CSV table of C-alpha atoms in Angstrom, one decimal:
chain,number,residue,atom,x,y,z
A,1,UNK,CA,7.5,-43.8,-29.2
A,2,UNK,CA,5.4,-41.9,-26.7
A,3,UNK,CA,6.7,-38.6,-28.1
A,4,UNK,CA,5.6,-39.6,-31.6
A,5,UNK,CA,2.1,-40.5,-30.3
A,6,UNK,CA,1.8,-37.2,-28.4
A,7,UNK,CA,2.9,-35.3,-31.5
A,8,UNK,CA,0.4,-37.1,-33.7
A,9,UNK,CA,-2.4,-36.4,-31.1
A,10,UNK,CA,-1.4,-32.7,-30.9
A,11,UNK,CA,-1.5,-32.5,-34.7
A,12,UNK,CA,-4.9,-34.1,-34.9
A,13,UNK,CA,-6.3,-31.7,-32.3
A,14,UNK,CA,-4.8,-28.8,-34.1
A,15,UNK,CA,-6.3,-29.9,-37.4
A,16,UNK,CA,-9.7,-30.4,-35.7
A,17,UNK,CA,-9.6,-26.9,-34.2
A,18,UNK,CA,-8.7,-25.3,-37.5
A,19,UNK,CA,-11.5,-27.2,-39.2
A,20,UNK,CA,-13.9,-26.2,-36.5
A,21,UNK,CA,-12.9,-22.5,-36.8
A,22,UNK,CA,-13.5,-22.7,-40.6
A,23,UNK,CA,-16.8,-24.3,-40.0
A,24,UNK,CA,-17.9,-21.5,-37.7
A,25,UNK,CA,-16.8,-18.9,-40.1
A,26,UNK,CA,-18.5,-20.5,-43.1
A,27,UNK,CA,-21.7,-21.0,-41.0
A,28,UNK,CA,-21.8,-17.3,-40.0
A,29,UNK,CA,-21.0,-16.1,-43.5
A,30,UNK,CA,-24.0,-18.1,-44.7
A,31,UNK,CA,-26.2,-16.6,-42.0
A,32,UNK,CA,-25.2,-13.1,-42.8
A,33,UNK,CA,-25.4,-13.5,-46.6
A,34,UNK,CA,-28.8,-15.1,-46.5
A,35,UNK,CA,-30.5,-12.6,-44.2
A,36,UNK,CA,-32.4,-9.8,-46.1
A,37,UNK,CA,-31.8,-7.6,-43.0
A,38,UNK,CA,-28.1,-7.3,-43.9
A,39,UNK,CA,-29.0,-5.9,-47.3
A,40,UNK,CA,-30.9,-2.9,-45.9
A,41,UNK,CA,-29.0,-2.2,-42.7
A,42,UNK,CA,-25.5,-2.3,-41.4
A,43,UNK,CA,-24.2,-5.3,-39.3
A,44,UNK,CA,-20.9,-5.3,-37.4
A,45,UNK,CA,-19.8,-8.5,-35.8
A,46,UNK,CA,-16.8,-10.2,-34.2
A,47,UNK,CA,-16.5,-13.6,-32.6
A,48,UNK,CA,-13.5,-14.6,-30.5
A,49,UNK,CA,-12.4,-18.0,-29.3
A,50,UNK,CA,-11.1,-17.3,-25.8
A,51,UNK,CA,-9.9,-20.9,-25.3
A,52,UNK,CA,-7.8,-20.9,-28.4
A,53,UNK,CA,-7.1,-17.2,-28.1
A,54,UNK,CA,-7.9,-16.4,-31.7
A,55,UNK,CA,-10.5,-14.7,-33.8
A,56,UNK,CA,-13.2,-16.9,-35.2
A,57,UNK,CA,-15.1,-14.4,-37.3
A,58,UNK,CA,-15.2,-10.8,-38.2
A,59,UNK,CA,-17.6,-8.7,-40.4
A,60,UNK,CA,-17.3,-4.9,-40.4
A,61,UNK,CA,-15.8,-5.4,-36.9
A,62,UNK,CA,-13.8,-2.1,-37.0
A,63,UNK,CA,-16.6,0.1,-38.1
A,64,UNK,CA,-17.7,2.6,-35.5
A,65,UNK,CA,-21.4,2.2,-34.5
A,66,UNK,CA,-23.7,3.3,-31.7
A,67,UNK,CA,-23.6,0.6,-29.0
A,68,UNK,CA,-26.9,1.4,-27.2
A,69,UNK,CA,-26.9,-0.4,-23.9
A,70,UNK,CA,-23.9,-2.5,-24.6
A,71,UNK,CA,-22.1,0.7,-23.6
A,72,UNK,CA,-22.8,-0.6,-20.1
A,73,UNK,CA,-20.2,-3.2,-20.7
A,74,UNK,CA,-17.6,-0.5,-21.2
A,75,UNK,CA,-18.7,1.2,-17.9
A,76,UNK,CA,-18.9,-2.1,-15.9
A,77,UNK,CA,-15.5,-3.5,-17.1
A,78,UNK,CA,-13.7,-0.2,-16.6
A,79,UNK,CA,-15.2,0.3,-13.2
A,80,UNK,CA,-14.3,-3.2,-12.0
A,81,UNK,CA,-10.8,-2.7,-13.3
A,82,UNK,CA,-10.2,0.7,-11.5
A,83,UNK,CA,-12.6,0.5,-8.5
A,84,UNK,CA,-12.4,-3.3,-7.8
A,85,UNK,CA,-15.0,-5.8,-6.8
A,86,UNK,CA,-15.1,-4.7,-3.1
A,87,UNK,CA,-16.1,-1.1,-4.0
A,88,UNK,CA,-19.0,0.3,-1.9
A,89,UNK,CA,-21.4,3.2,-2.8
A,90,UNK,CA,-21.9,5.4,0.3
A,91,UNK,CA,-24.4,8.0,1.5
A,92,UNK,CA,-23.7,9.4,4.9
A,93,UNK,CA,-25.2,11.4,7.7
A,94,UNK,CA,-23.4,13.4,10.4
A,95,UNK,CA,-24.0,16.4,12.7
A,96,UNK,CA,-22.3,19.3,14.5
A,97,UNK,CA,-23.3,21.4,17.4
A,98,UNK,CA,-24.6,20.7,20.9
A,99,UNK,CA,-27.4,18.5,22.2
A,100,UNK,CA,-29.1,19.8,25.3
A,101,UNK,CA,-32.5,18.9,26.7
A,102,UNK,CA,-33.4,17.1,23.5
A,103,UNK,CA,-32.5,20.0,21.3
A,104,UNK,CA,-29.8,19.9,18.7
A,105,UNK,CA,-28.4,23.4,18.2
A,106,UNK,CA,-26.3,22.8,15.1
A,107,UNK,CA,-26.4,21.2,11.7
A,108,UNK,CA,-27.3,17.9,10.1
A,109,UNK,CA,-25.1,17.0,7.1
A,110,UNK,CA,-26.1,14.8,4.2
A,111,UNK,CA,-23.2,13.7,2.0
A,112,UNK,CA,-24.3,12.2,-1.4
A,113,UNK,CA,-22.5,9.3,-2.9
A,114,UNK,CA,-24.7,8.9,-6.0
A,115,UNK,CA,-26.2,5.6,-4.8
A,116,UNK,CA,-29.3,4.6,-6.9
A,117,UNK,CA,-30.1,1.9,-4.4
A,118,UNK,CA,-30.7,4.3,-1.5
A,119,UNK,CA,-34.4,4.0,-0.6
A,120,UNK,CA,-37.0,5.5,1.7
A,121,UNK,CA,-36.3,2.8,4.3
A,122,UNK,CA,-32.7,4.0,4.4
A,123,UNK,CA,-33.8,7.5,4.8
A,124,UNK,CA,-36.0,6.5,7.8
A,125,UNK,CA,-33.0,4.8,9.3
A,126,UNK,CA,-31.2,8.1,9.1
A,127,UNK,CA,-34.0,9.9,10.8
A,128,UNK,CA,-34.2,7.2,13.5
A,129,UNK,CA,-30.5,7.5,14.1
A,130,UNK,CA,-30.9,11.2,14.9
A,131,UNK,CA,-33.8,10.4,17.2
A,132,UNK,CA,-31.7,7.8,18.9
A,133,UNK,CA,-29.3,10.6,20.0
A,134,UNK,CA,-32.1,11.9,22.2
A,135,UNK,CA,-33.0,14.7,19.8
A,136,UNK,CA,-36.6,15.7,19.5
A,137,UNK,CA,-36.0,19.2,18.2
A,138,UNK,CA,-33.6,20.6,15.6
A,139,UNK,CA,-32.6,24.2,15.9
A,140,UNK,CA,-30.2,24.8,13.0
A,141,UNK,CA,-29.7,23.8,9.4
A,142,UNK,CA,-29.7,20.8,7.1
A,143,UNK,CA,-26.7,20.9,4.9
A,144,UNK,CA,-26.2,18.9,1.8
A,145,UNK,CA,-22.9,18.0,0.2
A,146,UNK,CA,-23.3,17.1,-3.5
A,147,UNK,CA,-19.7,18.0,-4.4
A,148,UNK,CA,-19.0,14.4,-5.6
A,149,UNK,CA,-20.0,15.4,-9.1
A,150,UNK,CA,-20.8,18.4,-11.3
A,151,UNK,CA,-24.2,20.0,-11.4
A,152,UNK,CA,-25.2,18.6,-14.8
A,153,UNK,CA,-28.4,16.7,-14.5
A,154,UNK,CA,-28.4,15.0,-17.9
A,155,UNK,CA,-25.8,13.1,-19.9
A,156,UNK,CA,-24.2,14.4,-23.1
A,157,UNK,CA,-26.1,13.6,-26.2
A,158,UNK,CA,-29.4,12.5,-24.4
A,159,UNK,CA,-32.6,13.1,-26.2
A,160,UNK,CA,-34.8,15.7,-24.4
A,161,UNK,CA,-38.0,13.5,-25.0
A,162,UNK,CA,-36.5,10.3,-23.6
A,163,UNK,CA,-37.1,8.8,-20.2
A,164,UNK,CA,-33.9,10.2,-18.7
A,165,UNK,CA,-32.8,9.7,-15.1
A,166,UNK,CA,-31.7,12.7,-13.0
A,167,UNK,CA,-28.0,12.7,-12.2
A,168,UNK,CA,-27.4,14.0,-8.7
A,169,UNK,CA,-25.4,12.6,-5.8
A,170,UNK,CA,-28.3,12.6,-3.3
A,171,UNK,CA,-30.9,10.2,-4.5
A,172,UNK,CA,-33.8,8.4,-2.7
A,173,UNK,CA,-36.0,6.0,-4.5
A,174,UNK,CA,-34.3,7.1,-7.7
A,175,UNK,CA,-35.5,10.7,-7.2
A,176,UNK,CA,-33.7,14.0,-6.4
A,177,UNK,CA,-36.1,15.2,-3.7
A,178,UNK,CA,-33.8,13.9,-0.9
A,179,UNK,CA,-34.0,16.8,1.5
A,180,UNK,CA,-37.8,17.2,1.3
A,181,UNK,CA,-38.2,13.5,2.2
A,182,UNK,CA,-35.6,13.7,4.9
A,183,UNK,CA,-37.5,16.6,6.6
A,184,UNK,CA,-40.7,14.6,6.5
A,185,UNK,CA,-38.9,11.5,7.9
A,186,UNK,CA,-37.5,13.6,10.8
A,187,UNK,CA,-41.1,14.8,11.5
A,188,UNK,CA,-42.5,11.3,11.3
A,189,UNK,CA,-40.1,10.1,14.1
A,190,UNK,CA,-41.1,12.9,16.3
A,191,UNK,CA,-38.4,15.6,15.7
A,192,UNK,CA,-39.6,19.2,15.5
A,193,UNK,CA,-37.7,21.5,13.3
A,194,UNK,CA,-37.4,25.2,14.2
A,195,UNK,CA,-37.1,27.7,11.3
A,196,UNK,CA,-35.3,25.3,9.0
A,197,UNK,CA,-32.5,26.6,6.9
A,198,UNK,CA,-31.1,24.7,4.0
A,199,UNK,CA,-27.6,25.0,2.7
A,200,UNK,CA,-26.5,23.2,-0.5
A,201,UNK,CA,-23.1,21.9,-1.6
A,202,UNK,CA,-21.3,22.7,1.5
A,203,UNK,CA,-18.9,20.0,2.8
A,204,UNK,CA,-19.2,19.1,6.5
A,205,UNK,CA,-16.9,20.9,8.9
A,206,UNK,CA,-16.0,19.5,12.3
A,207,UNK,CA,-18.9,17.1,12.0
A,208,UNK,CA,-19.5,13.9,14.0
A,209,UNK,CA,-20.4,10.8,11.9
A,210,UNK,CA,-23.8,9.3,12.6
A,211,UNK,CA,-24.5,6.7,10.0
A,212,UNK,CA,-23.4,5.6,6.5
A,213,UNK,CA,-25.6,3.6,4.2
A,214,UNK,CA,-23.5,1.3,1.9
A,215,UNK,CA,-24.3,-0.8,-1.1
A,216,UNK,CA,-21.9,-3.0,-3.0
A,217,UNK,CA,-20.8,-2.8,-6.6
A,218,UNK,CA,-22.2,-6.3,-7.1
A,219,UNK,CA,-25.7,-5.1,-6.0
A,220,UNK,CA,-25.5,-2.2,-8.5
A,221,UNK,CA,-24.2,-4.4,-11.4
A,222,UNK,CA,-26.9,-6.9,-10.9
A,223,UNK,CA,-29.7,-4.5,-11.8
A,224,UNK,CA,-27.6,-2.4,-14.1
A,225,UNK,CA,-26.9,-5.3,-16.4
A,226,UNK,CA,-29.8,-7.8,-15.9
A,227,UNK,CA,-32.4,-5.1,-16.2
A,228,UNK,CA,-30.4,-2.6,-18.2
A,229,UNK,CA,-31.0,0.2,-15.7
A,230,UNK,CA,-29.8,3.5,-17.1
A,231,UNK,CA,-29.7,5.3,-13.7
A,232,UNK,CA,-27.6,2.6,-12.2
A,233,UNK,CA,-25.1,2.7,-15.1
A,234,UNK,CA,-24.8,6.5,-14.8
A,235,UNK,CA,-24.2,6.2,-11.1
A,236,UNK,CA,-21.4,3.7,-11.7
A,237,UNK,CA,-20.0,6.0,-14.4
A,238,UNK,CA,-19.7,8.8,-11.9
A,239,UNK,CA,-18.2,6.5,-9.2
A,240,UNK,CA,-15.5,5.8,-11.9
A,241,UNK,CA,-15.2,9.5,-12.6
A,242,UNK,CA,-14.7,10.2,-8.9
A,243,UNK,CA,-11.9,7.7,-8.9
A,244,UNK,CA,-10.0,10.0,-11.2
A,245,UNK,CA,-9.4,12.2,-8.2
A,246,UNK,CA,-10.8,15.6,-9.1
A,247,UNK,CA,-13.8,17.1,-7.4
A,248,UNK,CA,-16.4,17.6,-8.6
A,249,UNK,CA,-16.2,14.5,-10.8
A,250,UNK,CA,-17.1,15.1,-14.4
A,251,UNK,CA,-17.9,12.7,-17.3
A,252,UNK,CA,-14.6,13.5,-18.9
A,253,UNK,CA,-12.8,11.9,-15.9
A,254,UNK,CA,-14.6,8.6,-16.4
A,255,UNK,CA,-13.9,8.8,-20.2
A,256,UNK,CA,-10.2,9.3,-19.5
A,257,UNK,CA,-10.0,6.0,-17.5
A,258,UNK,CA,-12.1,4.2,-20.2
A,259,UNK,CA,-9.7,5.4,-22.8
A,260,UNK,CA,-6.7,4.3,-20.8
A,261,UNK,CA,-8.1,0.8,-20.5
A,262,UNK,CA,-9.0,0.6,-24.3
A,263,UNK,CA,-5.4,1.8,-25.2
A,264,UNK,CA,-4.0,-0.9,-23.0
A,265,UNK,CA,-5.7,-3.5,-25.2
A,266,UNK,CA,-3.6,-2.4,-28.2
A,267,UNK,CA,-6.4,-0.2,-29.6
A,268,UNK,CA,-6.5,3.5,-30.3
A,269,UNK,CA,-9.1,5.1,-28.1
A,270,UNK,CA,-9.1,8.1,-30.4
A,271,UNK,CA,-11.0,6.0,-32.9
A,272,UNK,CA,-14.0,5.8,-30.5
A,273,UNK,CA,-16.4,8.3,-28.8
A,274,UNK,CA,-17.4,7.7,-25.1
A,275,UNK,CA,-20.2,10.0,-24.0
A,276,UNK,CA,-22.1,8.5,-21.1
A,277,UNK,CA,-22.2,5.3,-18.9
A,278,UNK,CA,-25.6,3.9,-20.0
A,279,UNK,CA,-25.7,4.1,-23.8
A,280,UNK,CA,-28.5,6.6,-23.8
A,281,UNK,CA,-26.4,9.1,-25.6
A,282,UNK,CA,-26.5,9.4,-29.4
A,283,UNK,CA,-22.8,10.5,-29.2
A,284,UNK,CA,-21.4,7.1,-28.2
A,285,UNK,CA,-19.4,5.3,-31.0
A,286,UNK,CA,-17.6,2.0,-30.5
A,287,UNK,CA,-16.8,-1.0,-32.7
A,288,UNK,CA,-17.6,-4.7,-32.3
A,289,UNK,CA,-13.9,-5.3,-32.2
A,290,UNK,CA,-13.5,-2.9,-29.2
A,291,UNK,CA,-16.3,-4.5,-27.3
A,292,UNK,CA,-15.0,-8.0,-28.0
A,293,UNK,CA,-11.5,-7.2,-26.9
A,294,UNK,CA,-12.9,-5.6,-23.7
A,295,UNK,CA,-14.8,-8.9,-23.0
A,296,UNK,CA,-11.6,-10.8,-23.7
A,297,UNK,CA,-9.7,-8.6,-21.2
A,298,UNK,CA,-12.4,-9.2,-18.6
A,299,UNK,CA,-12.3,-13.0,-19.2
A,300,UNK,CA,-8.5,-12.9,-18.7
A,301,UNK,CA,-8.8,-10.8,-15.5
A,302,UNK,CA,-10.4,-12.9,-12.7
A,303,UNK,CA,-11.1,-10.0,-10.4
A,304,UNK,CA,-13.1,-8.4,-13.2
A,305,UNK,CA,-14.7,-11.5,-14.8
A,306,UNK,CA,-16.3,-13.0,-11.7
A,307,UNK,CA,-18.3,-9.9,-10.9
A,308,UNK,CA,-19.2,-9.2,-14.6
A,309,UNK,CA,-20.3,-12.8,-15.4
A,310,UNK,CA,-22.7,-12.9,-12.4
A,311,UNK,CA,-24.4,-9.7,-13.6
A,312,UNK,CA,-25.0,-10.6,-17.2
A,313,UNK,CA,-28.5,-11.6,-18.5
A,314,UNK,CA,-28.8,-15.3,-19.3
A,315,UNK,CA,-30.6,-16.4,-22.5
A,316,UNK,CA,-33.9,-18.0,-21.8
A,317,UNK,CA,-33.4,-17.5,-18.0
A,318,UNK,CA,-33.4,-13.9,-16.7
A,319,UNK,CA,-33.0,-10.2,-17.3
A,320,UNK,CA,-33.4,-8.7,-20.8
A,321,UNK,CA,-32.7,-12.2,-22.4
A,322,UNK,CA,-35.3,-14.0,-20.4
A,323,UNK,CA,-37.6,-14.5,-23.4
A,324,UNK,CA,-34.9,-15.0,-26.0
A,325,UNK,CA,-33.4,-18.2,-27.4
A,326,UNK,CA,-35.6,-20.4,-25.2
A,327,UNK,CA,-35.5,-24.2,-25.8
A,328,UNK,CA,-32.4,-23.9,-28.0
A,329,UNK,CA,-28.7,-24.8,-27.4
A,330,UNK,CA,-28.2,-21.1,-26.4
A,331,UNK,CA,-30.8,-21.4,-23.5
A,332,UNK,CA,-28.8,-21.0,-20.3
A,333,UNK,CA,-25.6,-20.8,-22.3
A,334,UNK,CA,-25.4,-17.3,-23.6
A,335,UNK,CA,-24.5,-14.6,-21.0
A,336,UNK,CA,-24.7,-11.3,-22.7
A,337,UNK,CA,-25.7,-7.6,-22.5
A,338,UNK,CA,-28.4,-6.4,-24.8
A,339,UNK,CA,-28.8,-2.9,-26.3
A,340,UNK,CA,-31.8,-1.1,-27.9
A,341,UNK,CA,-32.1,2.4,-29.3
A,342,UNK,CA,-34.1,3.6,-32.3
A,343,UNK,CA,-32.5,1.9,-35.3
A,344,UNK,CA,-29.9,0.1,-33.1
A,345,UNK,CA,-30.0,-3.4,-31.7
A,346,UNK,CA,-26.8,-4.8,-30.1
A,347,UNK,CA,-25.7,-7.9,-28.2
A,348,UNK,CA,-22.3,-8.7,-26.7
A,349,UNK,CA,-21.2,-11.3,-24.2
A,350,UNK,CA,-20.0,-14.9,-23.7
A,351,UNK,CA,-21.1,-18.4,-24.7
A,352,UNK,CA,-19.8,-22.0,-24.8
A,353,UNK,CA,-19.5,-23.0,-28.4
A,354,UNK,CA,-20.4,-26.3,-29.9
A,355,UNK,CA,-16.8,-27.4,-29.8
A,356,UNK,CA,-16.6,-26.8,-26.1
A,357,UNK,CA,-14.6,-23.6,-26.3
A,358,UNK,CA,-15.4,-20.4,-24.5
A,359,UNK,CA,-16.3,-17.6,-26.9
A,360,UNK,CA,-16.9,-13.9,-26.6
A,361,UNK,CA,-18.7,-11.9,-29.2
A,362,UNK,CA,-20.2,-8.6,-30.2
A,363,UNK,CA,-23.0,-7.9,-32.7
A,364,UNK,CA,-24.3,-4.5,-33.6
A,365,UNK,CA,-27.2,-4.0,-36.1
A,366,UNK,CA,-27.5,-0.4,-37.1
A,367,UNK,CA,-30.1,1.3,-39.3
A,368,UNK,CA,-32.7,-1.3,-38.7
A,369,UNK,CA,-36.3,-0.1,-38.3
A,370,UNK,CA,-37.7,-3.4,-37.2
A,371,UNK,CA,-36.0,-4.4,-33.9
A,372,UNK,CA,-37.5,-7.9,-33.9
A,373,UNK,CA,-35.8,-8.8,-37.1
A,374,UNK,CA,-32.4,-7.7,-35.7
A,375,UNK,CA,-32.9,-9.6,-32.5
A,376,UNK,CA,-33.9,-12.7,-34.4
A,377,UNK,CA,-30.8,-12.5,-36.5
A,378,UNK,CA,-28.6,-12.1,-33.4
A,379,UNK,CA,-30.4,-15.1,-31.7
A,380,UNK,CA,-29.7,-17.2,-34.8
A,381,UNK,CA,-26.0,-16.4,-34.6
A,382,UNK,CA,-25.8,-17.4,-31.0
A,383,UNK,CA,-27.8,-20.6,-31.5
A,384,UNK,CA,-25.6,-21.5,-34.4
A,385,UNK,CA,-22.4,-21.0,-32.4
A,386,UNK,CA,-23.8,-22.9,-29.4
A,387,UNK,CA,-24.7,-26.0,-31.3
A,388,UNK,CA,-27.2,-27.7,-33.5
């Protein structure tokens, strides 16, 4: 008797789930078909029920489109998969030579780790550490090691007139003038420099470590995703590139690992184009399906998902979604990455649907000249999925 009751209950739940999936699909079809935006521009969308492990809705989901800043999801998920959540970004200081009567006759070495969070206060800590050795005069050279990455300062496919970050391993307050600031910092703590000589891109030899400044991948992800910071995304992209093993690291190394991950999802990475880590490039091409399946992979991989979830903007609450979907069922529910380029508006992430299931989704509006209309459309989709 109990077996019969269980069978009936299971059947009823199954029927209810099927009915709910049909309701979601019908509702989204109505939204798309009724919106004039979808007549004059392209929309690609995929919605996936993570709880039931099945697709809920797809519209042009395999068409390749420019992702804008939802490309940061590709960077973040791949980096967490290959680097791990304990990964640290490092910038280090060391020296060689002899210290006698307060004079260091030798070299100071600065090894860049492409850390966008390294600030002036960290640089002053470096200078103070040299002074702590009893050094009040430097008679030698300041040597920089930027061999972590290649010498390209911009990403492939970036527009020359955009607000592009400078890509170099030695950064302070987001700028590339690291050595000039370090020299000033040494002077400020009372260290005199005799006939300074600078050497670039030489790795330290027989050096003695002095100090390493470290920041976690979680710290980086928080700003990269919440505020959609392009420099932070490119720095993580090159951390991933360095993981490939070759020095200097190049963008192609990061792309190779991204393609490996995409192929592992049962997709063909040859159908997509990965150019940079931030989405600034006009050469990036992905599909809503690819983004959705990456989000599904992250959800199924706890060591990835925990770090990613904490970094995503929350509708009506913070980041680039702070002013969107307020006072709706999506407020505080939708955790997603936004994207904006001329003609491109995108949104991809997670939500809890009206039926209590966890969903992931990706929406790309391409060819729209009025960004507000596209964002309003995406917000309506999310609100409809979250509940009435």
